[in-house]
Amino acid sequence: MTATAQARPLQQDHCALHSAAAPGHPHRREPSRPHQQPDSHGSTLRQQWRGHPFVAGGRLQRHWLFVTAAVPPASAAQAVQGVTQGAKGLAAPDGAVQQLVAQRQRVLDPSLVDDDADVVEYLFRQYELSERRQVRRRTERALAALREAEPEAQALSLRRDVLPKLELLEAVSPGLGWRVFSRFPEEFASPEAEERWRMAAAYLFTVGVPPEQISVLFARHASLFRTAVTRPDNLRRLFEWLARDLGLSGQALLKVVNRCPSLLQADVDEVLKPRFAFFTEVLGLPQERAVTGVLRCPEALGIDTSLLAARAAFLQEGLGLSRHEVGALFAREPAALLASLPRLQETVCWLRDELGLDAALLHKVVAKGGVVKYPLATLQERVGFWRGLGFNAADLRQLLAAAPRLLLYPMHERKYQAKLRFLQEELGLPVRALLTFPTYVSYSLSGRIAPRAAAARELAGRPLYLSQLAYGEQRFARWLGMAPDEWVAWEEAWRRGPESARWAAEAGEESTARLAARRVRGMPVALAAEAGAAHMSSADATD
């Protein structure tokens, strides 16, 4: 089967995108004229970018060529319109975009050599390399690949086979042209390479990835350029599976690929789908919870199913966890299944022998606490901290029985140290008071502990009991002798005051007032909503 036939499903699924990049289309720059002036498609798009912060910051230079070549004119214009609507960035002078285009065109200097076939000398000079032989070897591999695709080819043509691709790559990221050529000379030389790169970018655009992030993704993972040429349909199916089957948004898709770039090389049907099926079918997780685990730890999709099965079997047979408990552990602490089997065994033996955990408590700490995700040295450090506070092995067992996740908290860090100081200085309690309510350390200082302590002192005239941190809003309002809405109003007013800011600074947390100020200053709406929701939920949930 020819390379063109292999790519046919991709081209059929996106015929409109394909036609926009096909030879002879009015919006395609012909390879024979790699340095011609940008066409009306690019010009229209650049006009819409004028005044956007990307232009003022110089980042348009890296994105516009790649994106406008990848998507049809209407889609590109819509994408830019969506990005720029409501933007209040720095205004650029009228000639800024044209200046950036000129700068981009000066990146590559075709006058470095006179002979169109002297690719070695051109790359050596253009990228200021130390040795010509490192270029010569790769050029020979590229020519061999080109001759395999086009037997009549006698030599690599600088203007036909090299410069158009370098121009596209340099528009994505400076130096990317040599990175791709040096690592993947055979794929670089493919006559279909440029078109398939654009098609891969176009498909990312169709599943919701912003244009500037497409460029970042390709610049970060140069292997994308190889996969787009050698296995274009698999790359399409990967993006389709992540976006449609798993329901990932464009940003979530980027997170998964960036955290686990080996996915770009993996076969979707033979590798990735069976691995995901392990979480849903073997561990019995609903798809939504399995996706949650993958988003928390995308590296889980990079582990062979047999290794995952061996680790799950150890947790079930060695510690008595049920299939559903192992599944819940993956959804909550997926990194626990990333630990190798010897490390899991070592950690369990240490918990049993060093802390004296019996079978029931060990089961609880592993299933609910997820401590096996940490290296043994980390757990030893955290246990040593508690011993430094005066807690012995029996005390630690008591703490873990009430708070199985206790060893997840790095108590030496600033925010936990601030909580211990507040416990002693503001609440007047000794550190050993944590034996009665160890989950105190899991609550937000500025979001839960400090406001409730202030309310108990100012409104009820009595001290706060640690267990009252677990009260819901209505129950705590009743304890204060207030209506729930009165308590909520008082708490909101306190959060905007100086005491809230003080304790947020002590713990290295961000106050509600500062979060609001950042939103006013123009923080992206989606990020602001996410950050605000996370901060407000800290009043009702643990860290």
Coordinates of C-alpha atoms in Angstrom, one line a residue:
M1 CA 0.0 0.0 0.0
T2 CA 1.4 3.4 -0.9
A3 CA 1.9 6.2 1.5
T4 CA -0.9 8.1 -0.2
A5 CA -3.3 5.2 0.3
Q6 CA -2.4 4.9 4.0
A7 CA -3.3 8.6 4.5
R8 CA -6.6 8.3 2.6
P9 CA -8.8 7.9 5.7
L10 CA -7.4 11.1 7.2
Q11 CA -7.9 13.0 3.9
Q12 CA -11.4 11.7 3.5
D13 CA -12.5 12.6 7.0
H14 CA -11.2 16.2 6.5
C15 CA -11.7 16.8 2.8
A16 CA -12.4 20.4 3.4
L17 CA -9.1 20.9 5.3
H18 CA -7.3 18.7 2.7
S19 CA -8.5 20.8 -0.2
A20 CA -7.4 24.0 1.5
A21 CA -3.8 22.6 1.6
A22 CA -3.8 20.8 -1.7
P23 CA -1.5 21.8 -4.6
G24 CA -3.1 24.4 -6.8
H25 CA -5.4 25.7 -4.1
P26 CA -5.3 29.6 -3.9
H27 CA -4.4 29.4 -0.2
R28 CA -1.5 27.1 -0.6
R29 CA 2.1 28.5 -1.0
E30 CA 3.7 26.5 -3.8
P31 CA 7.1 24.8 -2.8
S32 CA 8.7 26.2 -5.9
R33 CA 8.3 29.7 -4.5
P34 CA 9.1 29.3 -0.8
H35 CA 9.8 33.0 -0.1
Q36 CA 6.9 34.6 -2.0
Q37 CA 4.8 37.2 -0.3
P38 CA 2.1 35.7 2.0
D39 CA -1.3 35.3 0.2
S40 CA -4.5 37.0 0.9
H41 CA -5.6 34.3 3.3
G42 CA -2.6 35.1 5.5
S43 CA -2.9 38.8 5.0
T44 CA -6.6 38.7 6.1
L45 CA -5.7 36.7 9.1
R46 CA -2.9 39.1 10.1
Q47 CA -5.2 42.1 9.8
Q48 CA -7.5 40.4 12.4
W49 CA -4.6 39.8 14.7
R50 CA -3.5 43.5 14.7
G51 CA -3.8 44.9 18.2
H52 CA -3.9 41.6 19.9
P53 CA -1.3 40.9 22.7
F54 CA 0.2 38.1 20.6
V55 CA 1.2 40.6 18.0
A56 CA 2.6 43.1 20.6
G57 CA 4.5 40.2 22.3
G58 CA 6.0 38.9 19.0
R59 CA 4.4 35.5 19.3
L60 CA 2.4 35.8 16.1
Q61 CA 5.7 35.3 14.3
R62 CA 5.7 31.7 15.5
H63 CA 2.1 30.8 15.0
W64 CA 0.4 32.5 12.0
L65 CA 2.1 30.6 9.2
F66 CA 1.6 27.1 10.7
V67 CA -2.0 27.8 11.6
T68 CA -3.1 29.5 8.5
A69 CA -1.6 26.8 6.4
A70 CA -3.3 24.1 8.4
V71 CA -6.9 25.3 8.5
P72 CA -9.3 26.6 5.9
P73 CA -9.6 30.5 5.7
A74 CA -13.1 30.6 7.3
S75 CA -12.0 28.4 10.2
A76 CA -8.8 30.3 10.7
A77 CA -10.7 33.6 10.7
Q78 CA -13.2 32.3 13.2
A79 CA -10.5 31.0 15.5
V80 CA -8.8 34.3 15.5
Q81 CA -12.0 36.1 16.0
G82 CA -12.8 33.9 19.0
V83 CA -9.4 34.5 20.6
T84 CA -9.4 38.3 20.0
Q85 CA -13.0 39.1 21.0
G86 CA -12.9 41.0 24.2
A87 CA -9.2 41.1 24.3
K88 CA -7.9 44.3 25.9
G89 CA -4.2 43.8 25.1
L90 CA -1.5 46.2 24.0
A91 CA -2.2 47.9 20.7
A92 CA 0.4 47.3 18.1
P93 CA 1.5 50.0 15.5
D94 CA 0.0 49.6 12.1
G95 CA 3.2 48.1 10.6
A96 CA 3.8 45.6 13.4
V97 CA 2.4 42.5 11.7
Q98 CA 4.2 43.2 8.4
Q99 CA 7.4 43.8 10.4
L100 CA 7.1 40.4 12.1
V101 CA 6.4 38.7 8.7
A102 CA 9.6 40.3 7.3
Q103 CA 11.6 39.1 10.4
R104 CA 10.3 35.6 9.8
Q105 CA 11.3 35.7 6.2
R106 CA 14.8 36.8 7.2
V107 CA 15.2 33.7 9.4
L108 CA 16.2 31.6 6.4
D109 CA 18.7 32.9 4.0
P110 CA 18.6 31.1 0.6
S111 CA 21.6 33.1 -0.7
L112 CA 24.0 31.2 1.6
V113 CA 24.7 28.8 -1.3
D114 CA 24.5 29.1 -5.1
D115 CA 23.9 25.5 -5.9
D116 CA 20.3 24.3 -5.4
A117 CA 21.5 20.8 -4.7
D118 CA 24.1 21.8 -2.0
V119 CA 21.8 21.1 0.9
V120 CA 24.7 20.1 3.1
E121 CA 26.5 23.4 2.8
Y122 CA 23.3 25.3 3.3
L123 CA 22.3 23.6 6.5
F124 CA 25.8 23.8 7.8
R125 CA 25.9 27.6 7.3
Q126 CA 22.3 28.3 8.2
Y127 CA 22.4 26.6 11.6
E128 CA 26.1 27.4 12.3
L129 CA 26.9 23.7 12.9
S130 CA 30.3 22.5 14.0
E131 CA 30.8 19.7 11.5
R132 CA 29.7 19.1 7.9
R133 CA 29.7 15.3 8.3
Q134 CA 26.8 15.4 10.8
V135 CA 24.8 17.1 8.1
R136 CA 26.1 14.9 5.3
R137 CA 25.0 11.6 6.9
R138 CA 21.5 12.9 7.5
T139 CA 21.3 14.3 4.0
E140 CA 22.3 10.9 2.5
R141 CA 19.5 9.3 4.5
A142 CA 17.0 11.9 3.4
L143 CA 18.0 11.5 -0.3
A144 CA 17.7 7.7 0.0
A145 CA 14.2 8.1 1.4
L146 CA 13.2 10.6 -1.3
R147 CA 14.5 8.2 -4.1
E148 CA 12.4 5.4 -2.6
A149 CA 9.3 7.6 -2.9
E150 CA 10.4 9.3 -6.2
P151 CA 12.8 7.0 -8.1
E152 CA 13.5 9.7 -10.7
A153 CA 14.9 12.1 -8.0
Q154 CA 18.7 12.6 -8.5
A155 CA 19.4 14.9 -5.5
L156 CA 17.7 16.9 -2.8
S157 CA 16.5 20.3 -4.1
L158 CA 17.0 23.1 -1.6
R159 CA 14.1 25.1 -2.9
R160 CA 11.8 22.2 -3.6
D161 CA 12.5 19.7 -0.9
V162 CA 14.1 21.7 2.0
L163 CA 13.3 25.4 2.2
P164 CA 9.5 25.1 2.2
K165 CA 9.6 22.7 5.2
L166 CA 12.2 24.7 7.0
E167 CA 10.2 27.8 6.6
L168 CA 7.1 26.1 8.1
L169 CA 9.1 24.7 11.0
E170 CA 11.0 27.9 11.8
A171 CA 7.6 29.6 12.0
V172 CA 6.6 27.2 14.8
S173 CA 9.8 27.6 16.8
P174 CA 13.3 28.9 16.0
G175 CA 15.7 26.1 15.4
L176 CA 13.0 23.5 15.0
G177 CA 13.9 23.0 11.3
W178 CA 17.3 21.5 12.1
R179 CA 15.9 19.5 15.1
V180 CA 13.4 17.7 12.9
F181 CA 15.8 17.2 9.9
S182 CA 18.6 15.9 12.2
R183 CA 16.3 13.5 14.1
F184 CA 14.0 12.4 11.3
P185 CA 15.7 13.0 7.9
E186 CA 13.7 10.2 6.1
E187 CA 10.4 11.7 7.2
F188 CA 11.6 15.2 6.5
A189 CA 12.4 14.2 2.9
S190 CA 8.9 12.7 2.2
P191 CA 7.1 14.6 -0.6
E192 CA 4.0 14.4 1.6
A193 CA 5.6 15.6 4.8
E194 CA 4.5 19.3 4.6
E195 CA 0.9 18.4 3.8
R196 CA 0.7 15.8 6.6
W197 CA 2.1 18.2 9.2
R198 CA -0.5 20.7 8.3
M199 CA -3.2 18.0 8.4
A200 CA -2.2 16.9 11.9
A201 CA -2.3 20.5 13.0
A202 CA -5.7 21.0 11.3
Y203 CA -7.1 18.0 13.2
L204 CA -5.9 19.3 16.5
F205 CA -7.7 22.6 15.6
T206 CA -10.9 20.7 14.9
V207 CA -10.9 19.0 18.4
G208 CA -10.6 22.3 20.2
V209 CA -6.9 23.0 20.6
P210 CA -6.1 26.7 20.2
P211 CA -3.8 27.6 17.3
E212 CA -1.0 29.0 19.5
Q213 CA -1.1 25.8 21.6
I214 CA -0.8 23.6 18.4
S215 CA 2.5 25.4 17.6
V216 CA 3.7 24.8 21.2
L217 CA 2.8 21.2 21.1
F218 CA 4.6 20.6 17.8
A219 CA 7.6 22.5 19.1
R220 CA 7.8 20.6 22.3
H221 CA 7.4 17.1 20.8
A222 CA 9.4 17.0 17.5
S223 CA 8.4 13.3 17.2
L224 CA 5.0 14.6 16.1
F225 CA 6.5 15.5 12.8
R226 CA 7.7 11.9 12.3
T227 CA 4.4 10.3 13.3
A228 CA 2.4 12.6 11.2
V229 CA 4.3 11.3 8.1
T230 CA 4.7 7.7 8.9
R231 CA 1.4 7.0 10.7
P232 CA -1.0 9.8 9.9
D233 CA -4.1 7.8 10.4
N234 CA -3.0 6.6 13.8
L235 CA -2.3 10.2 14.9
R236 CA -5.8 11.2 13.8
R237 CA -7.3 8.2 15.7
L238 CA -5.3 9.2 18.8
F239 CA -6.7 12.7 18.8
E240 CA -10.2 11.4 18.0
W241 CA -10.1 8.8 20.8
L242 CA -8.9 11.3 23.4
A243 CA -11.4 14.0 22.3
R244 CA -14.5 12.0 21.4
D245 CA -14.3 8.6 23.2
L246 CA -12.8 10.0 26.4
G247 CA -14.5 13.3 26.2
L248 CA -11.3 15.4 26.7
S249 CA -11.3 19.1 26.0
G250 CA -8.5 20.7 24.0
Q251 CA -6.6 21.8 27.1
A252 CA -7.1 18.3 28.8
L253 CA -5.9 16.6 25.6
L254 CA -2.8 18.8 25.6
K255 CA -2.1 17.9 29.3
V256 CA -2.3 14.2 28.6
V257 CA 0.0 14.3 25.5
N258 CA 2.5 16.7 27.2
R259 CA 2.7 14.5 30.3
C260 CA 2.9 11.2 28.4
P261 CA 4.4 11.9 25.0
S262 CA 4.9 8.2 24.3
L263 CA 1.2 8.2 23.4
L264 CA 2.1 9.9 20.1
Q265 CA 3.9 6.7 19.1
A266 CA 1.4 4.1 20.5
D267 CA -1.2 2.3 18.5
V268 CA -4.7 3.3 19.6
D269 CA -6.5 0.0 19.0
E270 CA -3.7 -2.4 20.0
V271 CA -2.2 -0.5 23.0
L272 CA -4.1 2.5 24.3
K273 CA -7.6 1.1 24.3
P274 CA -6.7 -2.1 26.1
R275 CA -4.8 -0.1 28.7
F276 CA -7.8 2.1 29.3
A277 CA -10.1 -1.0 29.3
F278 CA -8.0 -2.3 32.2
F279 CA -9.3 0.5 34.4
T280 CA -12.9 0.1 33.3
E281 CA -13.2 -3.7 32.9
V282 CA -10.6 -5.2 35.2
L283 CA -10.8 -2.6 38.0
G284 CA -14.5 -2.0 37.4
L285 CA -14.3 1.8 37.2
P286 CA -17.0 3.8 35.4
Q287 CA -15.6 5.5 32.4
E288 CA -15.9 9.0 33.9
R289 CA -13.8 8.0 37.0
A290 CA -11.3 6.2 34.8
V291 CA -10.9 9.4 32.8
T292 CA -10.4 11.3 36.1
G293 CA -7.6 9.0 37.0
V294 CA -6.0 9.4 33.6
L295 CA -6.2 13.2 33.8
R296 CA -4.6 13.2 37.3
C297 CA -1.8 10.9 36.0
P298 CA -1.6 10.6 32.2
E299 CA 1.5 8.5 32.6
A300 CA -0.7 5.6 33.5
L301 CA -1.6 5.1 29.8
G302 CA 2.1 4.6 29.2
I303 CA 2.4 1.5 31.4
D304 CA 2.0 -2.0 29.9
T305 CA -1.2 -3.7 31.0
S306 CA 0.7 -6.7 32.4
L307 CA 2.6 -4.5 34.8
L308 CA -0.6 -2.8 35.9
A309 CA -2.2 -6.2 36.5
A310 CA 0.8 -7.4 38.6
R311 CA 0.6 -4.4 40.8
A312 CA -3.2 -4.7 41.2
A313 CA -2.8 -8.4 42.0
F314 CA -0.3 -7.6 44.8
L315 CA -2.7 -5.0 46.3
Q316 CA -5.5 -7.5 46.2
E317 CA -3.7 -10.7 47.3
G318 CA -1.1 -9.2 49.6
L319 CA -3.2 -6.5 51.3
G320 CA -6.7 -7.8 50.8
L321 CA -8.0 -4.8 48.7
S322 CA -11.0 -5.6 46.6
R323 CA -11.1 -5.0 42.9
H324 CA -13.3 -1.9 43.5
E325 CA -10.9 -0.6 46.2
V326 CA -8.0 -0.9 43.8
G327 CA -10.0 1.0 41.1
A328 CA -11.0 3.7 43.6
L329 CA -7.3 4.0 44.6
F330 CA -6.4 4.6 40.9
A331 CA -9.1 7.2 40.4
R332 CA -8.0 9.1 43.6
E333 CA -4.3 8.4 43.6
P334 CA -3.4 7.0 40.2
A335 CA 0.3 7.4 40.8
A336 CA 0.0 4.5 43.3
L337 CA -0.1 2.1 40.3
L338 CA 2.9 3.7 38.7
A339 CA 5.2 2.4 41.5
S340 CA 7.1 -0.7 40.5
L341 CA 6.1 -4.0 42.1
P342 CA 9.4 -4.2 44.2
R343 CA 8.8 -0.7 45.4
L344 CA 5.3 -1.5 46.4
Q345 CA 6.5 -4.5 48.4
E346 CA 9.3 -2.6 50.0
T347 CA 6.9 0.2 51.2
V348 CA 4.3 -2.2 52.5
C349 CA 7.0 -4.2 54.5
W350 CA 8.3 -0.9 56.0
L351 CA 4.9 0.2 57.1
R352 CA 4.2 -3.1 58.7
D353 CA 7.6 -3.5 60.4
E354 CA 8.6 0.1 61.2
L355 CA 5.3 1.5 62.3
G356 CA 3.8 -1.8 63.5
L357 CA 0.6 -1.5 61.4
D358 CA -1.7 -4.5 61.7
A359 CA -3.4 -6.0 58.6
A360 CA -6.6 -3.9 59.0
L361 CA -4.8 -0.6 59.5
L362 CA -2.3 -1.3 56.7
H363 CA -5.3 -2.1 54.4
K364 CA -6.9 1.2 55.4
V365 CA -3.7 3.3 55.0
V366 CA -3.0 1.9 51.5
A367 CA -6.5 1.8 50.2
K368 CA -7.6 5.2 51.5
G369 CA -4.3 7.0 52.1
G370 CA -2.6 6.1 48.9
V371 CA 0.8 6.3 50.6
V372 CA 2.3 3.7 48.2
K373 CA 2.6 6.3 45.5
Y374 CA 5.6 7.8 47.4
P375 CA 9.2 6.5 47.5
L376 CA 10.2 5.0 50.8
A377 CA 12.6 7.8 51.5
T378 CA 9.8 10.3 51.4
L379 CA 7.7 8.3 53.9
Q380 CA 10.6 7.9 56.2
E381 CA 11.2 11.7 56.1
R382 CA 7.6 12.4 57.0
V383 CA 7.4 9.9 59.8
G384 CA 10.7 11.3 61.1
F385 CA 9.0 14.8 61.3
W386 CA 6.2 13.5 63.4
R387 CA 8.6 11.7 65.7
G388 CA 10.5 15.0 66.0
L389 CA 7.3 16.5 67.4
G390 CA 7.2 13.9 70.1
F391 CA 4.9 11.3 68.6
N392 CA 6.0 7.6 69.0
A393 CA 4.9 4.6 67.0
A394 CA 1.8 4.0 69.0
D395 CA 0.8 7.7 68.5
L396 CA 1.4 7.4 64.8
R397 CA -0.8 4.4 64.6
Q398 CA -3.6 6.4 66.4
L399 CA -3.1 9.3 64.0
L400 CA -3.2 7.1 60.9
A401 CA -6.3 5.2 62.2
A402 CA -8.2 8.5 62.3
A403 CA -6.5 10.1 59.3
P404 CA -5.2 7.5 56.8
R405 CA -3.9 10.2 54.4
L406 CA -1.7 11.8 57.1
L407 CA 1.5 10.8 55.4
L408 CA 0.5 12.5 52.2
Y409 CA 1.1 15.9 53.8
P410 CA 4.6 17.3 53.7
M411 CA 4.5 18.8 57.2
H412 CA 7.9 20.5 56.8
E413 CA 6.4 22.9 54.2
R414 CA 5.4 26.4 54.9
K415 CA 1.6 26.0 54.9
Y416 CA 1.7 23.1 57.3
Q417 CA 4.2 24.8 59.6
A418 CA 1.8 27.8 59.6
K419 CA -1.1 25.5 60.7
L420 CA 1.0 24.2 63.6
R421 CA 1.9 27.7 64.7
F422 CA -1.8 28.7 64.6
L423 CA -2.7 25.6 66.6
Q424 CA -0.3 26.6 69.4
E425 CA -0.3 30.4 69.3
E426 CA -3.9 31.3 68.3
L427 CA -5.9 28.3 69.6
G428 CA -3.6 27.8 72.6
L429 CA -3.4 24.0 72.1
P430 CA -0.4 21.7 72.3
V431 CA 0.7 19.8 69.2
R432 CA -0.4 16.5 70.9
A433 CA -4.0 17.8 70.6
L434 CA -3.8 16.5 67.0
L435 CA -4.3 13.0 68.5
T436 CA -7.9 13.9 69.0
F437 CA -8.4 15.4 65.5
P438 CA -5.4 14.8 63.1
T439 CA -7.3 15.9 60.0
Y440 CA -6.8 19.4 61.3
V441 CA -3.7 19.6 59.2
S442 CA -5.7 18.9 56.0
Y443 CA -7.9 22.0 56.2
S444 CA -7.0 25.4 54.6
L445 CA -5.7 27.8 57.1
S446 CA -7.1 31.0 55.5
G447 CA -10.1 29.2 54.0
R448 CA -11.4 27.2 57.0
I449 CA -9.3 27.2 60.2
A450 CA -8.7 30.9 60.7
P451 CA -12.2 32.2 59.9
R452 CA -13.9 29.7 62.1
A453 CA -11.5 30.4 65.0
A454 CA -12.3 34.1 64.6
A455 CA -16.0 33.5 64.5
A456 CA -15.9 31.3 67.6
R457 CA -13.9 34.0 69.4
E458 CA -15.9 37.1 68.2
L459 CA -19.4 35.8 67.8
A460 CA -19.7 32.9 70.3
G461 CA -17.2 34.1 72.9
R462 CA -15.6 30.7 73.3
P463 CA -12.7 28.7 71.8
L464 CA -13.0 26.6 68.7
Y465 CA -12.9 22.9 69.1
L466 CA -10.8 21.2 66.4
S467 CA -13.6 18.8 65.6
Q468 CA -15.8 21.7 64.7
L469 CA -13.7 22.2 61.5
A470 CA -15.6 19.2 60.1
Y471 CA -19.0 20.8 60.7
G472 CA -21.1 21.7 57.7
E473 CA -22.0 25.4 57.2
Q474 CA -25.5 25.0 58.7
R475 CA -24.4 23.0 61.7
F476 CA -21.6 25.5 62.5
A477 CA -24.0 28.4 62.2
R478 CA -26.3 26.7 64.7
W479 CA -23.4 26.3 67.1
L480 CA -22.7 30.0 66.7
G481 CA -26.4 30.8 67.3
M482 CA -26.8 32.4 63.9
A483 CA -28.9 31.9 60.8
P484 CA -26.9 30.1 58.0
D485 CA -27.1 33.2 55.7
E486 CA -25.9 35.5 58.5
W487 CA -22.9 33.2 59.1
V488 CA -22.1 33.1 55.3
A489 CA -22.3 36.9 55.1
W490 CA -20.0 37.3 58.1
E491 CA -17.5 34.8 56.7
E492 CA -17.4 36.5 53.4
A493 CA -16.8 39.9 55.0
W494 CA -14.0 38.3 57.1
R495 CA -12.4 36.9 54.0
R496 CA -12.1 40.3 52.5
G497 CA -10.5 41.7 55.6
P498 CA -6.8 42.1 56.7
E499 CA -6.8 39.1 59.0
S500 CA -7.7 36.8 56.1
A501 CA -4.9 38.3 54.0
R502 CA -2.5 37.9 57.0
W503 CA -3.1 34.2 57.4
A504 CA -3.1 33.6 53.7
A505 CA 0.4 35.2 53.6
E506 CA 1.5 33.1 56.6
A507 CA 0.5 29.9 54.8
G508 CA 1.6 31.0 51.3
E509 CA -2.1 30.7 50.2
E510 CA -3.9 33.2 48.0
S511 CA -6.7 35.2 49.6
T512 CA -10.1 35.6 48.2
A513 CA -9.6 39.3 47.7
R514 CA -6.5 38.7 45.6
L515 CA -8.2 36.1 43.5
A516 CA -11.0 38.6 42.8
A517 CA -8.4 41.3 41.9
R518 CA -6.7 38.9 39.5
R519 CA -10.0 38.2 37.8
V520 CA -10.7 42.0 37.5
R521 CA -7.3 42.5 35.9
G522 CA -8.2 40.2 33.1
M523 CA -7.4 36.7 34.1
P524 CA -8.9 34.3 31.5
V525 CA -12.5 33.5 32.4
A526 CA -12.1 29.7 32.4
L527 CA -9.0 29.8 34.6
A528 CA -10.5 32.4 36.9
A529 CA -13.6 30.3 37.4
E530 CA -11.5 27.2 38.1
A531 CA -9.2 29.0 40.5
G532 CA -12.1 30.6 42.3
A533 CA -14.0 27.4 42.6
A534 CA -10.9 25.6 44.0
H535 CA -10.4 28.4 46.5
M536 CA -13.9 28.6 47.7
S537 CA -14.2 24.8 48.0
S538 CA -11.3 24.9 50.4
A539 CA -13.8 26.1 53.0
D540 CA -15.7 22.8 52.7
A541 CA -13.0 20.3 51.8
T542 CA -9.5 19.4 52.8
D543 CA -6.4 20.5 51.0

